[in-house]
Amino acid sequence: GAVVSQHPSWVICKSGTSVKIECRSLDFQATTMFWYRQFPKQSLMLMATSNEGSKATYEQGVEKDKFLINHASLTLSTLTVTSAHPEDSSFYICSERVRETQYFGPGTRLLVL
Amino acid sequence: GESVGLHLPTLSVQEGDNSIINCAYSNSASDYFIWYKQESGKGPQFIIDIRSNMDKRQGQRVTVLLNKTVKHLSLQIAATQPGDSAVYFCAENDPEYGNKLVFGAGTILRVKS
């Protein structure tokens, strides 16, 4: 399967600041990557689809100005949580699609104080 | 197409026994299915997949069964080990949802030694 990395693995920030999370594909060129968030004891919720060289596609109810996605290269997609608030605290996970299968990164735990 | 957050059901099994984790999927048009294992604080890990033109697929110690008539998917783990303890998610590739994965609610597997 594909190898996906995320950085940072853990971040704590103050309310009102912005946080950038990086997702890298280490062994495939990923034209499509996905961003999910996961609350404790819940399933994964798709936030957006990140397309290399074009705008991301956001799921219904996800604010695109709040969660900025950039996919400038075939190996890197970034998610920026702007003006973070405590309710944005969550586990953010990216994945890349290789043919039909999605392979996930290790996740980033965000805690907003 | 999003999965809804729910309290996860739990399956407790004795070490060495076989485990069966079940999943009901939502769309009869879904053509591809994946089982993922997620350990605490980590991203989902691909276990096994199956296409809709098959009803059974075997891997190492794992078997996936697909019953399209009742839209049911199961994951069988043989000789369950403590390292199998995790949350297990099924996911369906839904062509009517832009070929994005739709995740089930998840099942917690606890292996008792």
mmCIF file of C-alpha atoms in Angstrom:
data_model
loop_
_atom_site.group_PDB
_atom_site.id
_atom_site.type_symbol
_atom_site.label_atom_id
_atom_site.label_comp_id
_atom_site.label_asym_id
_atom_site.label_seq_id
_atom_site.Cartn_x
_atom_site.Cartn_y
_atom_site.Cartn_z
ATOM 1 C CA GLY A 1 0.000 0.000 0.000
ATOM 2 C CA ALA A 2 0.878 3.659 -0.130
ATOM 3 C CA VAL A 3 2.783 5.473 2.586
ATOM 4 C CA VAL A 4 1.371 8.758 3.774
ATOM 5 C CA SER A 5 2.909 11.012 6.390
ATOM 6 C CA GLN A 6 1.444 13.900 8.331
ATOM 7 C CA HIS A 7 3.072 16.717 10.206
ATOM 8 C CA PRO A 8 2.724 17.633 12.960
ATOM 9 C CA SER A 9 1.338 14.647 14.810
ATOM 10 C CA TRP A 10 0.249 16.825 17.705
ATOM 11 C CA VAL A 11 -0.453 20.530 17.940
ATOM 12 C CA ILE A 12 -1.778 22.716 20.737
ATOM 13 C CA CYS A 13 -2.666 26.274 19.905
ATOM 14 C CA LYS A 14 -4.452 29.266 21.340
ATOM 15 C CA SER A 15 -7.917 30.210 20.194
ATOM 16 C CA GLY A 16 -7.797 32.575 17.246
ATOM 17 C CA THR A 17 -4.551 31.322 15.769
ATOM 18 C CA SER A 18 -4.153 29.392 12.530
ATOM 19 C CA VAL A 19 -2.684 25.940 12.257
ATOM 20 C CA LYS A 20 -1.263 24.269 9.170
ATOM 21 C CA ILE A 21 -1.195 20.500 8.796
ATOM 22 C CA GLU A 22 0.881 18.865 6.078
ATOM 23 C CA CYS A 23 0.087 15.609 4.333
ATOM 24 C CA ARG A 24 2.744 13.989 2.183
ATOM 25 C CA SER A 25 2.596 11.042 -0.142
ATOM 26 C CA LEU A 26 5.938 9.281 0.175
ATOM 27 C CA ASP A 27 5.778 6.726 -2.583
ATOM 28 C CA PHE A 28 3.046 7.692 -5.039
ATOM 29 C CA GLN A 29 2.140 10.790 -6.915
ATOM 30 C CA ALA A 30 -1.235 11.648 -5.518
ATOM 31 C CA THR A 31 -3.425 13.738 -7.740
ATOM 32 C CA THR A 32 -6.245 13.295 -5.241
ATOM 33 C CA MET A 33 -5.993 13.423 -1.486
ATOM 34 C CA PHE A 34 -8.735 13.547 1.101
ATOM 35 C CA TRP A 35 -9.046 15.287 4.445
ATOM 36 C CA TYR A 36 -11.100 13.800 7.251
ATOM 37 C CA ARG A 37 -11.821 14.756 10.810
ATOM 38 C CA GLN A 38 -12.679 12.362 13.563
ATOM 39 C CA PHE A 39 -14.146 13.066 16.978
ATOM 40 C CA PRO A 40 -13.574 10.649 19.872
ATOM 41 C CA LYS A 41 -15.382 7.339 19.510
ATOM 42 C CA GLN A 42 -16.831 8.371 16.170
ATOM 43 C CA SER A 43 -16.272 7.475 12.565
ATOM 44 C CA LEU A 44 -14.360 9.440 9.973
ATOM 45 C CA MET A 45 -16.107 12.399 8.410
ATOM 46 C CA LEU A 46 -14.917 13.553 5.019
ATOM 47 C CA MET A 47 -14.199 17.273 4.974
ATOM 48 C CA ALA A 48 -12.856 17.837 1.496
ATOM 49 C CA THR A 49 -11.224 16.373 -1.556
ATOM 50 C CA SER A 50 -7.905 17.922 -2.452
ATOM 51 C CA ASN A 51 -7.068 18.026 -6.145
ATOM 52 C CA GLU A 52 -3.554 18.760 -7.330
ATOM 53 C CA GLY A 53 -3.401 22.015 -9.215
ATOM 54 C CA SER A 54 -7.030 22.962 -8.678
ATOM 55 C CA LYS A 55 -9.416 24.033 -5.972
ATOM 56 C CA ALA A 56 -10.477 21.621 -3.302
ATOM 57 C CA THR A 57 -14.002 20.268 -3.208
ATOM 58 C CA TYR A 58 -15.645 20.665 0.171
ATOM 59 C CA GLU A 59 -18.362 18.517 1.690
ATOM 60 C CA GLN A 60 -21.633 20.074 2.654
ATOM 61 C CA GLY A 61 -21.387 21.969 5.912
ATOM 62 C CA VAL A 62 -17.605 22.392 5.813
ATOM 63 C CA GLU A 63 -16.538 26.024 5.608
ATOM 64 C CA LYS A 64 -13.960 26.456 2.886
ATOM 65 C CA ASP A 65 -12.739 29.756 4.332
ATOM 66 C CA LYS A 66 -12.244 28.085 7.678
ATOM 67 C CA PHE A 67 -10.418 25.033 6.391
ATOM 68 C CA LEU A 68 -8.062 26.113 3.642
ATOM 69 C CA ILE A 69 -6.661 23.357 1.488
ATOM 70 C CA ASN A 70 -3.724 23.659 -0.845
ATOM 71 C CA HIS A 71 -2.467 20.877 -3.090
ATOM 72 C CA ALA A 72 0.355 22.522 -4.964
ATOM 73 C CA SER A 73 2.341 19.400 -5.767
ATOM 74 C CA LEU A 74 1.708 15.732 -6.408
ATOM 75 C CA THR A 75 3.161 14.783 -3.060
ATOM 76 C CA LEU A 76 1.934 17.500 -0.701
ATOM 77 C CA SER A 77 -1.454 18.705 0.438
ATOM 78 C CA THR A 78 -1.917 21.119 3.324
ATOM 79 C CA LEU A 79 -4.894 21.875 5.522
ATOM 80 C CA THR A 80 -4.920 25.193 7.361
ATOM 81 C CA VAL A 81 -7.408 25.654 10.159
ATOM 82 C CA THR A 82 -7.875 29.413 10.282
ATOM 83 C CA SER A 83 -8.816 31.289 13.436
ATOM 84 C CA ALA A 84 -9.089 28.047 15.329
ATOM 85 C CA HIS A 85 -11.575 27.695 18.165
ATOM 86 C CA PRO A 86 -11.972 25.007 20.821
ATOM 87 C CA GLU A 87 -14.705 23.311 18.803
ATOM 88 C CA ASP A 88 -12.136 22.723 16.040
ATOM 89 C CA SER A 89 -10.231 20.427 18.382
ATOM 90 C CA SER A 90 -10.254 17.059 16.682
ATOM 91 C CA PHE A 91 -8.186 14.373 15.000
ATOM 92 C CA TYR A 92 -7.453 15.321 11.385
ATOM 93 C CA ILE A 93 -6.464 12.574 8.984
ATOM 94 C CA CYS A 94 -5.491 12.749 5.351
ATOM 95 C CA SER A 95 -5.510 9.975 2.816
ATOM 96 C CA GLU A 96 -4.411 9.426 -0.727
ATOM 97 C CA ARG A 97 -6.209 7.377 -3.312
ATOM 98 C CA VAL A 98 -4.259 4.800 -5.262
ATOM 99 C CA ARG A 99 -6.624 3.438 -7.892
ATOM 100 C CA GLU A 100 -9.741 2.673 -5.793
ATOM 101 C CA THR A 101 -8.091 2.236 -2.425
ATOM 102 C CA GLN A 102 -7.422 4.981 0.085
ATOM 103 C CA TYR A 103 -4.382 4.874 2.330
ATOM 104 C CA PHE A 104 -4.347 7.013 5.407
ATOM 105 C CA GLY A 105 -1.783 9.102 7.188
ATOM 106 C CA PRO A 106 -1.138 8.736 10.915
ATOM 107 C CA GLY A 107 -3.343 11.697 11.787
ATOM 108 C CA THR A 108 -2.827 15.027 13.534
ATOM 109 C CA ARG A 109 -4.328 15.721 16.937
ATOM 110 C CA LEU A 110 -5.340 19.368 17.257
ATOM 111 C CA LEU A 111 -6.170 20.880 20.619
ATOM 112 C CA VAL A 112 -7.338 24.483 20.664
ATOM 113 C CA LEU A 113 -7.249 26.155 24.049
ATOM 114 C CA GLY B 1 -23.112 10.212 2.077
ATOM 115 C CA GLU B 2 -21.372 11.061 5.392
ATOM 116 C CA SER B 3 -21.341 8.528 8.175
ATOM 117 C CA VAL B 4 -23.045 9.693 11.313
ATOM 118 C CA GLY B 5 -21.271 9.773 14.638
ATOM 119 C CA LEU B 6 -22.560 7.084 16.994
ATOM 120 C CA HIS B 7 -21.406 5.309 20.106
ATOM 121 C CA LEU B 8 -19.426 2.402 18.793
ATOM 122 C CA PRO B 9 -20.569 -1.177 19.438
ATOM 123 C CA THR B 10 -18.039 -3.411 21.148
ATOM 124 C CA LEU B 11 -17.126 -7.007 20.445
ATOM 125 C CA SER B 12 -15.196 -8.829 23.157
ATOM 126 C CA VAL B 13 -13.498 -12.086 22.275
ATOM 127 C CA GLN B 14 -11.118 -14.448 23.985
ATOM 128 C CA GLU B 15 -7.614 -14.661 22.621
ATOM 129 C CA GLY B 16 -7.405 -17.487 20.138
ATOM 130 C CA ASP B 17 -11.082 -17.414 19.229
ATOM 131 C CA ASN B 18 -12.381 -16.258 15.867
ATOM 132 C CA SER B 19 -13.926 -12.800 15.560
ATOM 133 C CA ILE B 20 -16.701 -11.733 13.237
ATOM 134 C CA ILE B 21 -17.327 -8.042 12.733
ATOM 135 C CA ASN B 22 -20.392 -7.033 10.771
ATOM 136 C CA CYS B 23 -21.283 -4.022 8.696
ATOM 137 C CA ALA B 24 -24.426 -2.977 6.887
ATOM 138 C CA TYR B 25 -23.744 -0.714 3.950
ATOM 139 C CA SER B 26 -26.084 1.827 2.528
ATOM 140 C CA ASN B 27 -26.062 1.819 -1.257
ATOM 141 C CA SER B 28 -26.733 -1.172 -3.458
ATOM 142 C CA ALA B 29 -24.802 0.626 -6.212
ATOM 143 C CA SER B 30 -21.572 0.545 -4.189
ATOM 144 C CA ASP B 31 -19.008 -1.462 -6.110
ATOM 145 C CA TYR B 32 -15.983 -1.730 -3.853
ATOM 146 C CA PHE B 33 -15.542 -2.262 -0.129
ATOM 147 C CA ILE B 34 -12.655 -1.941 2.288
ATOM 148 C CA TRP B 35 -12.052 -2.912 5.895
ATOM 149 C CA TYR B 36 -9.782 -0.699 7.972
ATOM 150 C CA LYS B 37 -8.257 -1.188 11.404
ATOM 151 C CA GLN B 38 -7.667 1.857 13.560
ATOM 152 C CA GLU B 39 -5.601 1.672 16.702
ATOM 153 C CA SER B 40 -5.883 4.360 19.329
ATOM 154 C CA GLY B 41 -4.326 7.644 18.225
ATOM 155 C CA LYS B 42 -3.430 6.368 14.759
ATOM 156 C CA GLY B 43 -4.792 6.624 11.268
ATOM 157 C CA PRO B 44 -6.853 3.805 9.721
ATOM 158 C CA GLN B 45 -4.832 0.933 8.333
ATOM 159 C CA PHE B 46 -5.953 -0.987 5.236
ATOM 160 C CA ILE B 47 -6.752 -4.624 6.000
ATOM 161 C CA ILE B 48 -8.559 -6.139 3.042
ATOM 162 C CA ASP B 49 -10.824 -5.160 0.199
ATOM 163 C CA ILE B 50 -13.408 -6.796 -2.014
ATOM 164 C CA ARG B 51 -15.162 -5.859 -5.228
ATOM 165 C CA SER B 52 -18.877 -6.229 -5.713
ATOM 166 C CA ASN B 53 -18.425 -9.032 -8.251
ATOM 167 C CA MET B 54 -17.036 -11.260 -5.504
ATOM 168 C CA ASP B 55 -18.631 -12.650 -2.374
ATOM 169 C CA LYS B 56 -15.560 -13.785 -0.486
ATOM 170 C CA ARG B 57 -11.923 -12.836 -0.271
ATOM 171 C CA GLN B 58 -9.250 -14.192 2.013
ATOM 172 C CA GLY B 59 -6.106 -12.665 3.346
ATOM 173 C CA GLN B 60 -3.724 -13.637 6.070
ATOM 174 C CA ARG B 61 -5.940 -14.601 9.042
ATOM 175 C CA VAL B 62 -8.742 -12.404 7.667
ATOM 176 C CA THR B 63 -11.687 -13.121 5.417
ATOM 177 C CA VAL B 64 -14.200 -10.663 4.057
ATOM 178 C CA LEU B 65 -17.671 -11.815 3.056
ATOM 179 C CA LEU B 66 -20.026 -9.756 0.953
ATOM 180 C CA ASN B 67 -23.759 -10.371 0.738
ATOM 181 C CA LYS B 68 -25.166 -7.945 -1.787
ATOM 182 C CA THR B 69 -28.708 -9.215 -1.371
ATOM 183 C CA VAL B 70 -28.944 -7.806 2.124
ATOM 184 C CA LYS B 71 -26.165 -5.219 1.750
ATOM 185 C CA HIS B 72 -24.035 -6.833 4.398
ATOM 186 C CA LEU B 73 -20.294 -7.068 4.800
ATOM 187 C CA SER B 74 -18.388 -9.027 7.420
ATOM 188 C CA LEU B 75 -14.795 -9.344 8.502
ATOM 189 C CA GLN B 76 -13.663 -12.598 10.028
ATOM 190 C CA ILE B 77 -10.429 -12.708 11.992
ATOM 191 C CA ALA B 78 -9.059 -16.145 12.748
ATOM 192 C CA ALA B 79 -7.238 -16.919 15.987
ATOM 193 C CA THR B 80 -7.691 -13.406 17.339
ATOM 194 C CA GLN B 81 -4.645 -11.956 19.064
ATOM 195 C CA PRO B 82 -4.265 -9.097 21.561
ATOM 196 C CA GLY B 83 -2.707 -7.020 18.776
ATOM 197 C CA ASP B 84 -6.001 -7.205 16.914
ATOM 198 C CA SER B 85 -7.641 -4.981 19.529
ATOM 199 C CA ALA B 86 -8.687 -1.838 17.701
ATOM 200 C CA VAL B 87 -11.645 -0.136 16.061
ATOM 201 C CA TYR B 88 -12.653 -1.667 12.748
ATOM 202 C CA PHE B 89 -14.388 0.329 10.039
ATOM 203 C CA CYS B 90 -15.970 -0.836 6.852
ATOM 204 C CA ALA B 91 -16.053 1.576 3.934
ATOM 205 C CA GLU B 92 -17.975 1.464 0.671
ATOM 206 C CA ASN B 93 -17.038 3.139 -2.568
ATOM 207 C CA ASP B 94 -20.223 4.785 -3.696
ATOM 208 C CA PRO B 95 -20.348 5.750 -7.379
ATOM 209 C CA GLU B 96 -23.359 7.930 -6.597
ATOM 210 C CA TYR B 97 -21.241 9.844 -4.085
ATOM 211 C CA GLY B 98 -18.528 10.755 -6.544
ATOM 212 C CA ASN B 99 -16.646 7.500 -5.943
ATOM 213 C CA LYS B 100 -15.748 8.643 -2.454
ATOM 214 C CA LEU B 101 -15.594 6.286 0.482
ATOM 215 C CA VAL B 102 -18.481 6.192 2.906
ATOM 216 C CA PHE B 103 -17.480 4.883 6.310
ATOM 217 C CA GLY B 104 -19.515 2.797 8.696
ATOM 218 C CA ALA B 105 -19.809 3.687 12.344
ATOM 219 C CA GLY B 106 -17.075 1.289 13.439
ATOM 220 C CA THR B 107 -16.828 -1.598 15.892
ATOM 221 C CA ILE B 108 -14.481 -1.821 18.853
ATOM 222 C CA LEU B 109 -12.781 -5.202 19.097
ATOM 223 C CA ARG B 110 -11.435 -6.112 22.531
ATOM 224 C CA VAL B 111 -9.349 -9.221 22.863
ATOM 225 C CA LYS B 112 -9.193 -10.774 26.314
ATOM 226 C CA SER B 113 -6.085 -12.695 27.267
#
